[in-house]
Tab-separated table of C-alpha atoms and ligand atoms in Angstrom:
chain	number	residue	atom	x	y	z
I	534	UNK	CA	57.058	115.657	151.330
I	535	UNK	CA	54.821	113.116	150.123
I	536	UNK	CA	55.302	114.125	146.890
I	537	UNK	CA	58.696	114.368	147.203
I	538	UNK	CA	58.837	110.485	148.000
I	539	UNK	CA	58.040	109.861	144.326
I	540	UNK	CA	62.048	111.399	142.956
I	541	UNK	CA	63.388	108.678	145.194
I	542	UNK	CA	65.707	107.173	143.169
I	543	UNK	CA	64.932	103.394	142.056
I	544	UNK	CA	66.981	102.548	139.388
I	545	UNK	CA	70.716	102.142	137.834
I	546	UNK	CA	73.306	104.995	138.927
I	547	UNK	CA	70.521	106.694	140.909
I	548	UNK	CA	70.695	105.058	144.188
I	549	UNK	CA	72.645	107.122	146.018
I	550	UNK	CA	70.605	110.275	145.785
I	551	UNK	CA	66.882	111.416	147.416
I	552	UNK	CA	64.861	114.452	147.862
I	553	UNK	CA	63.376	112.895	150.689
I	554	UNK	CA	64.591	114.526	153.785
I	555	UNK	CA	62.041	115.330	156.013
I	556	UNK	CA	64.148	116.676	158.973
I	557	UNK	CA	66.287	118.924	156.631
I	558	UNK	CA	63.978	120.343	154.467
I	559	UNK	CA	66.222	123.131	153.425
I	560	UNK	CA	68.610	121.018	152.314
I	561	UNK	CA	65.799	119.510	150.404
I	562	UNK	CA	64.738	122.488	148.655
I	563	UNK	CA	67.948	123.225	147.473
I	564	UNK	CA	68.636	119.969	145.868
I	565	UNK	CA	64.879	120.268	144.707
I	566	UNK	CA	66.111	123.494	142.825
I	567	UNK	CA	69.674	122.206	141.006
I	568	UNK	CA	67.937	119.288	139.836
I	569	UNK	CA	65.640	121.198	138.736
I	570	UNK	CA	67.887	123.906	136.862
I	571	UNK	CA	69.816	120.771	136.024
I	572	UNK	CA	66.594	119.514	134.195
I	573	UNK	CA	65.948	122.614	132.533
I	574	UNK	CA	69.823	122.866	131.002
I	575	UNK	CA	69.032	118.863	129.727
I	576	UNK	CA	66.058	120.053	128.180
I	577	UNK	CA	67.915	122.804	126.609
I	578	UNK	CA	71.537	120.744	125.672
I	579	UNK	CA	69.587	118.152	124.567
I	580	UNK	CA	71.212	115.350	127.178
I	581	UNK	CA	67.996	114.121	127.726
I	582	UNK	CA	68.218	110.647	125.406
I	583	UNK	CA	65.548	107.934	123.501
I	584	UNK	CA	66.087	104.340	124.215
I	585	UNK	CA	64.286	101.830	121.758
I	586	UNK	CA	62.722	98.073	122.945
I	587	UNK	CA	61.509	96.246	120.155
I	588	UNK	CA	58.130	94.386	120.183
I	589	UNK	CA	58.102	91.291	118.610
I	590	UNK	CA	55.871	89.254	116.579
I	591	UNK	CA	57.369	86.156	118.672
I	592	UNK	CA	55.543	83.459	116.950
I	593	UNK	CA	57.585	85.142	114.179
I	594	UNK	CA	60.082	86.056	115.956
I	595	UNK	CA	60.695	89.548	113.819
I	596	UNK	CA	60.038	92.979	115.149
I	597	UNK	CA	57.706	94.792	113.522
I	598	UNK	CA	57.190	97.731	116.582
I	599	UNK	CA	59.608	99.853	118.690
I	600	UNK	CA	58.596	101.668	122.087
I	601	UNK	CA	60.558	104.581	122.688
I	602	UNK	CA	61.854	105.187	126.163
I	603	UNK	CA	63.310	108.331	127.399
I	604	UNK	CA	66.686	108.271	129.422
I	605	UNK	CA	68.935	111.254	131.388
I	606	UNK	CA	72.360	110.694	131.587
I	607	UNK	CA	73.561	113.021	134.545
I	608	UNK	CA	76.597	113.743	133.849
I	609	UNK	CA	76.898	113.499	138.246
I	610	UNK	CA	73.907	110.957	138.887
I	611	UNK	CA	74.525	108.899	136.706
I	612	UNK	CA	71.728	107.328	134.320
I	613	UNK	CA	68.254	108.234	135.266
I	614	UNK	CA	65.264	106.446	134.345
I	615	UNK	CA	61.625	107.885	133.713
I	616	UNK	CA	60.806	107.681	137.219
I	617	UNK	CA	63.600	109.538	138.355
I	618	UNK	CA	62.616	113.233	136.167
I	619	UNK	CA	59.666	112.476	134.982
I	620	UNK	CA	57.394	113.249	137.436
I	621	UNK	CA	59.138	116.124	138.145
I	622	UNK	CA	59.248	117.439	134.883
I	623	UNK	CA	55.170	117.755	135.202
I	624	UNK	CA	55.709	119.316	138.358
I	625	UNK	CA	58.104	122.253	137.145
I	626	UNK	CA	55.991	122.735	133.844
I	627	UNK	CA	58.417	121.196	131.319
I	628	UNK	CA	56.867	118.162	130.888
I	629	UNK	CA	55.372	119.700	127.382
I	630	UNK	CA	58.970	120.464	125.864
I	631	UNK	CA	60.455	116.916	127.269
I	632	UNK	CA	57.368	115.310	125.660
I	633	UNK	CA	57.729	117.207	122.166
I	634	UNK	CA	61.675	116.399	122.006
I	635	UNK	CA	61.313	112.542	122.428
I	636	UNK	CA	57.996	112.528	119.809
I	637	UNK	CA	60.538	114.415	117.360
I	638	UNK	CA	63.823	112.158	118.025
I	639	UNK	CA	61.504	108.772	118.155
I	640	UNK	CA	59.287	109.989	115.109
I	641	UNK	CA	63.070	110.443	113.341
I	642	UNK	CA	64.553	106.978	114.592
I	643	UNK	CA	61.652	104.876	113.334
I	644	UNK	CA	61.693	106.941	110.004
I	645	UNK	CA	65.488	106.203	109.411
I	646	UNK	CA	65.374	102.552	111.091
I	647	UNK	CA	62.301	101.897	108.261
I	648	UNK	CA	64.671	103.596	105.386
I	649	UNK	CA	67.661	101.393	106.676
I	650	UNK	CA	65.947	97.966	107.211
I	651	UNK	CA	63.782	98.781	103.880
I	652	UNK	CA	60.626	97.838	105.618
I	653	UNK	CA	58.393	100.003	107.946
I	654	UNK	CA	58.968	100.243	111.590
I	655	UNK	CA	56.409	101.777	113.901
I	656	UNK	CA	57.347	103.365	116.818
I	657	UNK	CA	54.975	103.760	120.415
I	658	UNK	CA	55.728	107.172	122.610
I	659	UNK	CA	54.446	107.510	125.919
I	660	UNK	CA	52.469	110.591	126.331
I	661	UNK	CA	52.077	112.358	130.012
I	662	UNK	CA	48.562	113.008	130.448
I	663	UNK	CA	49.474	116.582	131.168
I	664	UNK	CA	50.821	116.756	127.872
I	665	UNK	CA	47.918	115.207	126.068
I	666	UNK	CA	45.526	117.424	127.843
I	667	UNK	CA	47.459	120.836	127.405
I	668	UNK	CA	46.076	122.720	124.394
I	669	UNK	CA	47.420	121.688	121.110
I	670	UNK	CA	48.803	118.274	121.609
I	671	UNK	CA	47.454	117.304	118.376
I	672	UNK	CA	49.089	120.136	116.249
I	673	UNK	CA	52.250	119.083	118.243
I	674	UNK	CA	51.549	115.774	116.838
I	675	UNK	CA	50.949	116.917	113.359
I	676	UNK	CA	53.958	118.655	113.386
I	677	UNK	CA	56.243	115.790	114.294
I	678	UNK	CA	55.057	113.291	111.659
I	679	UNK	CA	55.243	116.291	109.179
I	680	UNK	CA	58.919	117.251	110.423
I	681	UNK	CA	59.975	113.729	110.432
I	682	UNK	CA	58.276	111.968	107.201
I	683	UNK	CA	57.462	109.635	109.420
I	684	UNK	CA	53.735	108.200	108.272
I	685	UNK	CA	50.949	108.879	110.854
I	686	UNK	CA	49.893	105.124	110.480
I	687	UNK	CA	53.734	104.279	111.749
I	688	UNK	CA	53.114	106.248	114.951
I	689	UNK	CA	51.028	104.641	118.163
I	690	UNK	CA	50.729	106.743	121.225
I	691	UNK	CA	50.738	105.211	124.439
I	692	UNK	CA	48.174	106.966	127.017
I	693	UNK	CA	47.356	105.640	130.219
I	694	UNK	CA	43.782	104.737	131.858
I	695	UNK	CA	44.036	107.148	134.714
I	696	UNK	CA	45.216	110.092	132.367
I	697	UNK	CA	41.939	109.864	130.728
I	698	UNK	CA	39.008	109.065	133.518
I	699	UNK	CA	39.433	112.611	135.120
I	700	UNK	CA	38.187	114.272	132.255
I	701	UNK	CA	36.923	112.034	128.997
I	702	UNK	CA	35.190	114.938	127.307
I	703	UNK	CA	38.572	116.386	126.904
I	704	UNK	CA	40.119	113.232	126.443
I	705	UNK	CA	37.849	112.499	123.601
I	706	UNK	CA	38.376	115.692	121.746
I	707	UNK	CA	41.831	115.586	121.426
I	708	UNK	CA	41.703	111.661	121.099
I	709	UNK	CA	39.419	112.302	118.124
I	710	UNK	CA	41.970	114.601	116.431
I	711	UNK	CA	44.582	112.298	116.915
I	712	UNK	CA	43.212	109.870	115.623
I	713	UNK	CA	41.937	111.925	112.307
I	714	UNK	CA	45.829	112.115	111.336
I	715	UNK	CA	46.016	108.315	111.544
I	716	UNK	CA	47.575	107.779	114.211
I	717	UNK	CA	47.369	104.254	116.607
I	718	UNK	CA	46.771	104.834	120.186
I	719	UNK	CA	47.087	102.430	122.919
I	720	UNK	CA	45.950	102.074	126.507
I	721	UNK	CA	49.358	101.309	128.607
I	722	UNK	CA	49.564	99.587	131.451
I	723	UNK	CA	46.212	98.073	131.152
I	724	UNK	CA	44.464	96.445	134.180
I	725	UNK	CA	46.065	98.870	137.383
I	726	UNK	CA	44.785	101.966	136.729
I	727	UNK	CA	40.454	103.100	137.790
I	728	UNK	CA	39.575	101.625	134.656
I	729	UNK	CA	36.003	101.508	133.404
I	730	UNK	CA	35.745	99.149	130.322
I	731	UNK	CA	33.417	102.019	129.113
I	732	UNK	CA	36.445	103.574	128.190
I	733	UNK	CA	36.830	101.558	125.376
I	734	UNK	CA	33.650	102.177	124.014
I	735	UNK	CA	34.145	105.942	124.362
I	736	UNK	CA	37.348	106.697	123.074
I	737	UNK	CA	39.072	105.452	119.893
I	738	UNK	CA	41.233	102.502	121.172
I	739	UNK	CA	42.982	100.475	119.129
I	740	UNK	CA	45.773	98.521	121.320
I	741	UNK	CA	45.713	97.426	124.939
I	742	UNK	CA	48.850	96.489	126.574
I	743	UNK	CA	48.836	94.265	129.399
I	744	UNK	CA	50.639	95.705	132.051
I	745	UNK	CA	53.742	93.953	133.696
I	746	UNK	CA	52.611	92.808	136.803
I	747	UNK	CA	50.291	90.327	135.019
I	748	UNK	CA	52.449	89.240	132.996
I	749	UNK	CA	55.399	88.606	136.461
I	750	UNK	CA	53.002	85.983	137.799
I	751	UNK	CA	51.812	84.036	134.567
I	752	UNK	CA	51.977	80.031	134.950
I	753	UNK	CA	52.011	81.204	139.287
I	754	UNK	CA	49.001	83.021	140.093
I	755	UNK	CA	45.865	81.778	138.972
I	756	UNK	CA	44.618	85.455	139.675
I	757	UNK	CA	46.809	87.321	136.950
I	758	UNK	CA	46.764	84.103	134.544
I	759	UNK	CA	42.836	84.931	134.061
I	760	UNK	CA	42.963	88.588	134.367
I	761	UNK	CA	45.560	88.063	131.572
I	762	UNK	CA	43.432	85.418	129.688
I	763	UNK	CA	40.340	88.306	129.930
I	764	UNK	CA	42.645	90.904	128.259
I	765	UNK	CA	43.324	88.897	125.627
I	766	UNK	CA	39.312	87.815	124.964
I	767	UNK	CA	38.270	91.484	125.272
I	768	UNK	CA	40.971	91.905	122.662
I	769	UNK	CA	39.581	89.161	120.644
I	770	UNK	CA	36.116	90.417	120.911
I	771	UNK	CA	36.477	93.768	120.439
I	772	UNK	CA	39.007	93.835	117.483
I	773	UNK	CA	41.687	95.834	119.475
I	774	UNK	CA	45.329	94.248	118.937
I	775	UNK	CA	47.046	93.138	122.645
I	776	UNK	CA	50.538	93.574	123.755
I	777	UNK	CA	52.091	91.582	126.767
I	778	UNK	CA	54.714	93.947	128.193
I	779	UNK	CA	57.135	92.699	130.249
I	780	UNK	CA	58.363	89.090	129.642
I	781	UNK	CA	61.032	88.298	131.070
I	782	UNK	CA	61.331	84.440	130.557
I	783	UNK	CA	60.652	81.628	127.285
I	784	UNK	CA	57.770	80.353	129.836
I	785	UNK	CA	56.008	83.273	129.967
I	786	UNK	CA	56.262	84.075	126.064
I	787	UNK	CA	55.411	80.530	125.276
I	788	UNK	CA	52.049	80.586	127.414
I	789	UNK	CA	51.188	84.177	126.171
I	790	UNK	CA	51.842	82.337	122.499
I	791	UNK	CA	49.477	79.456	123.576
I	792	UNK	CA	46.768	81.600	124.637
I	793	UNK	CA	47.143	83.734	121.032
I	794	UNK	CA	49.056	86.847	122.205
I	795	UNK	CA	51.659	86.906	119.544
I	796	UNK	CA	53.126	90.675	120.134
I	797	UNK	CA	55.095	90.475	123.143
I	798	UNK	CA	57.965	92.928	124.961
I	799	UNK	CA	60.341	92.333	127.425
I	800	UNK	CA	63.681	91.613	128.806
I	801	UNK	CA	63.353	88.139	127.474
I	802	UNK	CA	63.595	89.841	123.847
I	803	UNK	CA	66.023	92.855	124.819
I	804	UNK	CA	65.967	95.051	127.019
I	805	UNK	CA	65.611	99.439	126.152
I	806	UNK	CA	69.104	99.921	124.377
I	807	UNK	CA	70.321	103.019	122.252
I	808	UNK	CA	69.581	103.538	118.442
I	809	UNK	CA	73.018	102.034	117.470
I	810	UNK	CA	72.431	98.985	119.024
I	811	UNK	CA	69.142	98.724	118.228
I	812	UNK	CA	70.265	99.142	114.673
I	813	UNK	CA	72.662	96.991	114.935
I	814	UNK	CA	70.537	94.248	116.494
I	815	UNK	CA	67.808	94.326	113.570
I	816	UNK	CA	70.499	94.580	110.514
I	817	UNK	CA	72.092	90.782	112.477
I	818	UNK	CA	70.596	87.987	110.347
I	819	UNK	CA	68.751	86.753	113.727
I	820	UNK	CA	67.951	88.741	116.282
I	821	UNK	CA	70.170	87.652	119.717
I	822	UNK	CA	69.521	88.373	122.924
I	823	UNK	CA	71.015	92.226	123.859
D	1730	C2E	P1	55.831	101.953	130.216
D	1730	C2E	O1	55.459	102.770	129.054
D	1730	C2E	O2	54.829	100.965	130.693
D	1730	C2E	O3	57.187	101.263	129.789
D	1730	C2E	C1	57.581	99.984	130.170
D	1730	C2E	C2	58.598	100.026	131.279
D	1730	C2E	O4	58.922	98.686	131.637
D	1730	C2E	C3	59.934	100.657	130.888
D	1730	C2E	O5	60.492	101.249	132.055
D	1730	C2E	C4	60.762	99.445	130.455
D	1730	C2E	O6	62.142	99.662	130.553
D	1730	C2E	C5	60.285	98.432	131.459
D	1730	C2E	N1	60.391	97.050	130.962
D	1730	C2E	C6	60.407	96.603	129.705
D	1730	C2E	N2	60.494	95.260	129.640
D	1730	C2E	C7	60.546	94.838	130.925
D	1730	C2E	C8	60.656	93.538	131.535
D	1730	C2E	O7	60.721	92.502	130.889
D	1730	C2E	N3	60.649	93.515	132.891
D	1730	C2E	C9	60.560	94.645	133.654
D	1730	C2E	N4	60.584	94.508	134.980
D	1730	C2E	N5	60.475	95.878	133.111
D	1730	C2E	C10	60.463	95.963	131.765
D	1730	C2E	P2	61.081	102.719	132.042
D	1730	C2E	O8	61.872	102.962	130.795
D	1730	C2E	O9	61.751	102.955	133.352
D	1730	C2E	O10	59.789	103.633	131.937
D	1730	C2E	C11	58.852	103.691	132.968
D	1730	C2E	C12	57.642	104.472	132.560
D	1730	C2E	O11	57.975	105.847	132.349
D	1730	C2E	C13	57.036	104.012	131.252
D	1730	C2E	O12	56.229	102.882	131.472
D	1730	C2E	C14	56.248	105.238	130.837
D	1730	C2E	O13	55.011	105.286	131.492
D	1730	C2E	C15	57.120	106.364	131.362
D	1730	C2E	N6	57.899	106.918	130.237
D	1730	C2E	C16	58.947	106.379	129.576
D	1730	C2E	N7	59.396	107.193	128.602
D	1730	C2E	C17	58.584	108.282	128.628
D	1730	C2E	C18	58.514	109.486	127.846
D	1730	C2E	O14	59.267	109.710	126.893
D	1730	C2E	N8	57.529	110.370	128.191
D	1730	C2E	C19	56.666	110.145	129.207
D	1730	C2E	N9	55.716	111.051	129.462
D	1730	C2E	N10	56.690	109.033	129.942
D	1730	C2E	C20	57.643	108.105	129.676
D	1731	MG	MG1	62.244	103.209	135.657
D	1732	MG	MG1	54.523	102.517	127.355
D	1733	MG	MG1	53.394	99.841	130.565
């Protein structure tokens, strides 16, 4: 049931629904196994959805980046977040096929947004460390940019730290071949997970991004202010472009901007919003707030 804990539902439209139900675990189970049929039919219909946040140059002020985000709407839960299917996906072996539909729709998105705005847009996608480790990821990836048009140098994947410390020879390998094609990766959430700066010695990093929390507490905590601050000089130091993630307010860009950390994402900019808008949003002659 511990694991079970994790489906909890945090987020918009989601609230009124668990897994966790330790007293009637048959009631459980069954739940456990619509959803999960109910995941499989997504996967299958195609409900599953990509949302887009841009990443801005904000000393700019122009977007030069887009993170794609997946998104379920239920058509009885209502709008599920990553956390709600996500994890559960990996559980129920789909994870592969839910990874390989949002590379080929984001890969797409940032290859038409590009042709559109007649300028290149690159686009991040987070990868599931299951996903990255199974067999073949990079042919998967090869595939996408080849299906798409979409030029490997336009495509960053986003892996996390704890994905890789389990198993770096592996990690390596396939890193390695990713990077061959020419495509960007980036270490997400950077700072929470059992990092080892060795890491980034090892493996062929090219982006950190500063995870969220940090970023929550800037101008408050003294704590996260120089954990930030170190992120940023390891950046400096060791060539490797930085991305806050996460800013939410004008006081938190404008110290990020102080201390050189020009690519920022957060609500403050926009929040995750379909293609259309997104379109919309980068074709107005200055970008509002969404
Ligand atoms: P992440 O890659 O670190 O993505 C950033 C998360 O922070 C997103 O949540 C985004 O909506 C949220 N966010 C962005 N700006 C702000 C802000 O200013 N304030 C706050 N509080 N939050 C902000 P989301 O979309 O719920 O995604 C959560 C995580 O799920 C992602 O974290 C990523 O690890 C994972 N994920 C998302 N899409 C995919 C996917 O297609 N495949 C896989 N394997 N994982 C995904
Ligand atoms: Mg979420
Ligand atoms: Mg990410
Ligand atoms: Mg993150």
């Amino acid at each position: 049931h511990a694991a079970a804990a994790m489906y909890h539902s945090k987020h918009s439209g989601g609230d009124n629904f668990s897994f966790y139900s330790p007293e009637l675990s048959v009631v459980w189970t069954r739940d456990r196994l619509v959803f999960e049929k109910e995941l499989r039919i997504a996967l299958a219909d195609d409900q599953l959805q990509v949302f887009y946040q841009p990443i801005m140059n904000a000393r700019q002020q122009c977007v030069l980046h887009i993170e794609a985000l997946v998104r379920w709407l239920h058509p009885v839960r209502g709008f599920l977040t990553p956390g709600d299917f996500v994890p559960f996906a990996e559980q129920i072996g789909v994870i592969e096929q839910l990874g390989k539909q949002v590379l080929l729709t984001a890969c797409l998105a940032a290859h038409n947004l590009s042709q559109s705005l007649g300028r290149p847009i690159s686009i991040s996608v987070n990868v599931n460390p299951r996903q990255l480790l199974f067999g073949g990821f990079a042919q998967v990836v090869s595939q996408a940019l080849q299906q798409t048009g979409l030029p490997a140098s336009s495509l960053t994947l986003e892996i996390t730290e704890d994905a890789i410390v389990n198993n770096i020879p592996l990690a390596r390998e396939v890193l390695g071949k990713i990077k061959k094609l020419g495509v960007v990766i980036a270490l997400d959430d950077f700072g929470t997970g059992y990092s080892s700066l060795s890491l980034l010695r090892d493996l062929p990093i090219d982006t950190l991004k500063i995870d969220k929390s940090f970023i929550r507490a800037l101008g408050q905590n003294s704590h996260d202010f120089m954990i930030t601050q170190a992120i940023i000089g390891l950046g400096e130091n060791l060539n490797l472009e930085i991305i806050a993630e996460g800013v939410e307010t004008k006081r938190q860009m404008q110290i990020l901007l102080d201390h050189h950390c020009d690519l920022q994402q957060g609500y403050y900019f926009s929040r995750p919003v379909s293609y259309t808008t997104l379109l919309k949003w980068m074709h107005s002659p200055t970008y509002g707030r969404l």
